[in-house]
Tab-separated table of C-alpha atoms in Angstrom:
chain	number	residue	atom	x	y	z
A	1	UNK	CA	-16.616	-19.006	28.947
A	2	UNK	CA	-13.584	-20.336	26.872
A	3	UNK	CA	-10.361	-20.347	28.476
A	4	UNK	CA	-8.120	-19.279	26.385
A	5	UNK	CA	-4.747	-18.669	28.182
A	6	UNK	CA	-3.414	-21.999	27.586
A	7	UNK	CA	-3.625	-21.916	23.553
A	8	UNK	CA	-0.203	-21.678	22.900
A	9	UNK	CA	2.617	-23.458	20.524
A	10	UNK	CA	6.180	-23.529	20.107
A	11	UNK	CA	6.943	-21.533	16.694
A	12	UNK	CA	10.165	-23.905	14.986
A	13	UNK	CA	9.624	-23.328	11.262
A	14	UNK	CA	12.329	-20.856	10.521
A	15	UNK	CA	14.324	-18.243	11.548
A	16	UNK	CA	15.384	-14.654	10.120
A	17	UNK	CA	18.845	-13.178	10.651
A	18	UNK	CA	20.621	-10.376	9.295
A	19	UNK	CA	22.304	-12.378	6.054
A	20	UNK	CA	18.423	-13.327	4.907
A	21	UNK	CA	18.076	-9.632	4.747
A	22	UNK	CA	17.689	-7.666	1.130
A	23	UNK	CA	18.722	-4.121	0.356
A	24	UNK	CA	14.814	-3.057	-0.748
A	25	UNK	CA	11.863	-4.632	1.416
A	26	UNK	CA	9.798	-5.770	-1.427
A	27	UNK	CA	12.827	-8.177	-2.422
A	28	UNK	CA	12.395	-10.154	1.131
A	29	UNK	CA	8.634	-9.316	1.042
A	30	UNK	CA	8.142	-10.909	-2.445
A	31	UNK	CA	10.466	-14.208	-1.475
A	32	UNK	CA	8.054	-14.434	1.884
A	33	UNK	CA	5.072	-13.764	-0.308
A	34	UNK	CA	6.231	-16.805	-3.065
A	35	UNK	CA	6.611	-19.101	-0.100
A	36	UNK	CA	3.356	-18.546	1.068
A	37	UNK	CA	1.841	-19.064	-2.378
A	38	UNK	CA	3.765	-22.146	-2.648
A	39	UNK	CA	2.726	-23.548	0.642
A	40	UNK	CA	-0.760	-23.066	-0.834
A	41	UNK	CA	-2.260	-21.106	2.227
A	42	UNK	CA	-5.263	-19.513	1.491
A	43	UNK	CA	-5.396	-16.213	0.106
A	44	UNK	CA	-2.254	-15.412	0.314
A	45	UNK	CA	-2.479	-11.864	-1.020
A	46	UNK	CA	-4.877	-11.195	1.754
A	47	UNK	CA	-3.893	-8.249	4.377
A	48	UNK	CA	-5.646	-6.328	7.132
A	49	UNK	CA	-5.927	-3.090	6.515
A	50	UNK	CA	-6.365	-0.881	9.476
A	51	UNK	CA	-7.597	2.796	9.021
A	52	UNK	CA	-8.449	5.578	11.642
A	53	UNK	CA	-11.114	8.443	11.209
A	54	UNK	CA	-10.512	11.880	11.877
A	55	UNK	CA	-11.328	11.484	15.858
A	56	UNK	CA	-8.536	8.567	16.023
A	57	UNK	CA	-11.244	5.991	15.752
A	58	UNK	CA	-9.383	2.846	14.367
A	59	UNK	CA	-11.279	-0.127	11.996
A	60	UNK	CA	-9.751	-2.827	10.723
A	61	UNK	CA	-10.358	-5.117	8.064
A	62	UNK	CA	-9.204	-8.094	5.540
A	63	UNK	CA	-8.514	-6.712	1.789
A	64	UNK	CA	-6.792	-8.222	-1.320
A	65	UNK	CA	-3.633	-7.099	-2.711
A	66	UNK	CA	-4.054	-6.265	-6.062
A	67	UNK	CA	-0.557	-5.044	-7.344
A	68	UNK	CA	2.688	-3.664	-6.035
A	69	UNK	CA	6.109	-1.879	-6.535
A	70	UNK	CA	8.783	-1.507	-4.694
A	71	UNK	CA	7.053	1.796	-2.821
A	72	UNK	CA	3.421	0.626	-2.802
A	73	UNK	CA	0.932	-1.677	-2.448
A	74	UNK	CA	-2.283	-1.508	-4.221
A	75	UNK	CA	-6.007	-2.320	-3.680
A	76	UNK	CA	-9.835	-1.807	-4.430
A	77	UNK	CA	-12.987	-0.866	-2.835
A	78	UNK	CA	-16.057	0.708	-3.152
A	79	UNK	CA	-15.448	4.748	-2.442
A	80	UNK	CA	-18.356	5.064	-0.336
A	81	UNK	CA	-17.153	2.081	2.271
A	82	UNK	CA	-16.055	3.241	5.857
A	83	UNK	CA	-12.461	2.407	5.070
A	84	UNK	CA	-12.732	4.723	1.897
A	85	UNK	CA	-14.242	7.951	4.454
A	86	UNK	CA	-11.670	7.120	6.601
A	87	UNK	CA	-8.909	7.523	4.480
A	88	UNK	CA	-9.936	10.970	3.452
A	89	UNK	CA	-10.071	12.431	6.581
A	90	UNK	CA	-6.787	10.285	7.727
A	91	UNK	CA	-4.531	8.500	4.887
A	92	UNK	CA	-2.428	6.617	7.626
A	93	UNK	CA	-2.742	2.948	7.003
A	94	UNK	CA	-1.422	-0.022	8.192
A	95	UNK	CA	-1.381	-3.273	6.480
A	96	UNK	CA	-0.763	-6.341	8.350
A	97	UNK	CA	-0.567	-9.721	6.519
A	98	UNK	CA	-0.860	-12.457	8.895
A	99	UNK	CA	1.000	-15.610	7.478
A	100	UNK	CA	0.456	-18.195	10.545
A	101	UNK	CA	0.837	-21.006	8.856
A	102	UNK	CA	4.287	-20.269	7.825
A	103	UNK	CA	4.467	-18.346	11.805
A	104	UNK	CA	5.191	-15.144	9.673
A	105	UNK	CA	3.850	-11.962	9.788
A	106	UNK	CA	4.710	-8.010	7.514
A	107	UNK	CA	3.402	-5.160	8.716
A	108	UNK	CA	3.653	-1.856	6.432
A	109	UNK	CA	2.537	1.448	7.695
A	110	UNK	CA	2.334	4.814	5.295
A	111	UNK	CA	-0.184	7.222	3.325
A	112	UNK	CA	-2.941	6.161	1.268
A	113	UNK	CA	-3.491	8.029	-2.288
A	114	UNK	CA	-6.203	7.201	-4.642
A	115	UNK	CA	-4.934	5.481	-8.224
A	116	UNK	CA	-5.764	7.494	-11.033
A	117	UNK	CA	-8.870	6.506	-13.832
A	118	UNK	CA	-6.982	4.813	-15.959
A	119	UNK	CA	-4.938	2.366	-13.313
A	120	UNK	CA	-8.594	1.890	-12.189
A	121	UNK	CA	-10.290	0.675	-14.953
A	122	UNK	CA	-7.605	-1.188	-16.110
A	123	UNK	CA	-7.708	-3.431	-13.394
A	124	UNK	CA	-11.689	-3.367	-12.925
A	125	UNK	CA	-12.050	-5.053	-16.806
A	126	UNK	CA	-9.458	-7.794	-15.502
A	127	UNK	CA	-12.289	-8.882	-13.057
A	128	UNK	CA	-14.674	-11.779	-13.573
A	129	UNK	CA	-17.654	-10.485	-15.002
A	130	UNK	CA	-19.811	-11.477	-12.068
A	131	UNK	CA	-17.222	-9.278	-9.871
A	132	UNK	CA	-17.701	-6.187	-12.007
A	133	UNK	CA	-21.472	-6.783	-11.634
A	134	UNK	CA	-21.076	-7.359	-7.665
A	135	UNK	CA	-19.426	-3.670	-7.332
A	136	UNK	CA	-22.169	-2.693	-9.015
A	137	UNK	CA	-24.645	-4.239	-7.075
A	138	UNK	CA	-23.436	-3.180	-3.899
A	139	UNK	CA	-23.539	0.108	-1.771
A	140	UNK	CA	-20.550	-1.323	0.364
A	141	UNK	CA	-20.995	-0.396	4.269
A	142	UNK	CA	-24.461	1.042	3.710
A	143	UNK	CA	-27.343	-1.139	5.900
A	144	UNK	CA	-29.666	-3.498	4.377
A	145	UNK	CA	-32.592	-5.243	5.550
A	146	UNK	CA	-32.069	-8.359	3.763
A	147	UNK	CA	-29.459	-10.506	1.706
A	148	UNK	CA	-32.346	-10.770	-1.017
A	149	UNK	CA	-32.162	-7.124	-1.937
A	150	UNK	CA	-28.656	-7.482	-2.497
A	151	UNK	CA	-29.245	-10.099	-4.813
A	152	UNK	CA	-32.183	-8.777	-6.316
A	153	UNK	CA	-29.561	-5.783	-7.079
A	154	UNK	CA	-27.300	-7.942	-8.350
A	155	UNK	CA	-29.665	-9.355	-11.182
A	156	UNK	CA	-31.004	-6.293	-11.961
A	157	UNK	CA	-27.329	-5.236	-12.661
A	158	UNK	CA	-26.723	-8.224	-14.826
A	159	UNK	CA	-29.713	-7.559	-17.243
A	160	UNK	CA	-29.012	-3.904	-17.568
A	161	UNK	CA	-25.688	-4.997	-18.801
A	162	UNK	CA	-26.344	-7.746	-20.649
A	163	UNK	CA	-24.534	-8.546	-23.603
A	164	UNK	CA	-22.456	-5.260	-22.893
A	165	UNK	CA	-19.248	-4.052	-21.783
A	166	UNK	CA	-19.645	-3.097	-17.980
A	167	UNK	CA	-18.319	0.357	-17.305
A	168	UNK	CA	-16.395	1.084	-13.794
A	169	UNK	CA	-19.174	2.680	-11.580
A	170	UNK	CA	-18.123	6.304	-10.686
A	171	UNK	CA	-18.117	5.109	-6.531
A	172	UNK	CA	-15.468	2.647	-7.223
A	173	UNK	CA	-11.891	2.672	-7.322
A	174	UNK	CA	-8.223	2.016	-6.115
A	175	UNK	CA	-5.872	2.609	-3.504
A	176	UNK	CA	-1.766	2.856	-2.887
A	177	UNK	CA	-0.297	2.568	0.103
A	178	UNK	CA	2.936	4.314	-0.443
A	179	UNK	CA	4.619	3.291	2.864
A	180	UNK	CA	7.237	4.279	4.922
A	181	UNK	CA	8.134	1.485	7.345
A	182	UNK	CA	8.020	-2.408	6.668
A	183	UNK	CA	8.282	-5.147	9.821
A	184	UNK	CA	9.456	-8.496	9.187
A	185	UNK	CA	8.534	-11.228	11.873
A	186	UNK	CA	9.159	-14.851	12.342
A	187	UNK	CA	8.229	-16.375	15.158
A	188	UNK	CA	10.629	-18.494	17.471
A	189	UNK	CA	10.926	-20.806	20.020
A	190	UNK	CA	10.449	-19.612	23.513
A	191	UNK	CA	8.801	-16.181	22.228
A	192	UNK	CA	12.521	-15.119	21.242
A	193	UNK	CA	10.764	-13.708	17.849
A	194	UNK	CA	13.366	-12.386	14.516
A	195	UNK	CA	12.004	-8.841	14.243
A	196	UNK	CA	13.766	-6.773	11.557
A	197	UNK	CA	12.154	-3.012	10.815
A	198	UNK	CA	12.693	-1.372	7.457
A	199	UNK	CA	12.443	2.827	8.062
A	200	UNK	CA	12.475	4.887	4.889
A	201	UNK	CA	15.131	7.708	5.478
A	202	UNK	CA	15.373	9.876	2.430
A	203	UNK	CA	15.486	7.670	-0.214
A	204	UNK	CA	17.221	4.855	1.237
A	205	UNK	CA	16.513	2.211	3.961
A	206	UNK	CA	17.673	1.867	7.599
A	207	UNK	CA	17.369	-1.604	8.670
A	208	UNK	CA	17.023	-2.692	13.144
A	209	UNK	CA	16.753	-5.325	14.746
A	210	UNK	CA	13.944	-5.404	17.232
A	211	UNK	CA	13.412	-7.024	20.846
A	212	UNK	CA	10.160	-9.327	20.799
């Protein structure tokens, strides 16, 4: 067994003070996202989406942020996936952006709702053609015996839609996370991290500093 207890480092890259805060949380999020992109971190728009089913059993996975505004985050997935089933039973979710390289993380919590067909179609047709075919080929989260079966299905879809526009699958769509809390976490020395929590109250945001 590997002894992981001694694995640690001191966080010294930056700090977060009240003077750095913005009125709206997404203003600060956008600054941090741009910094992450500029730092050439892999998949800067990746986040850990945590869902729970009706029995409270939690599941987490990494998905990609594909759009956002001042009140919500958008991602896309197969509507037959485990995450989609969980959301149908319990729309409360958490979205964690784990920007380890910058010793930062941002955590959103809120409610998930389906995007309109119009929004989904627009995004679907902006994807690379092979990604569109991949959506048709995979019954996400379903059991499969071999990878070759998946690859064969992909080639079948490639032949089926050869020289044609690929339509939106009825089992593929988007979700909008309408968040009501956003926590910004910045690592500091001696584990005295900076944490600020934005909480939506009516139509405005209240901000509190949290102990590490």
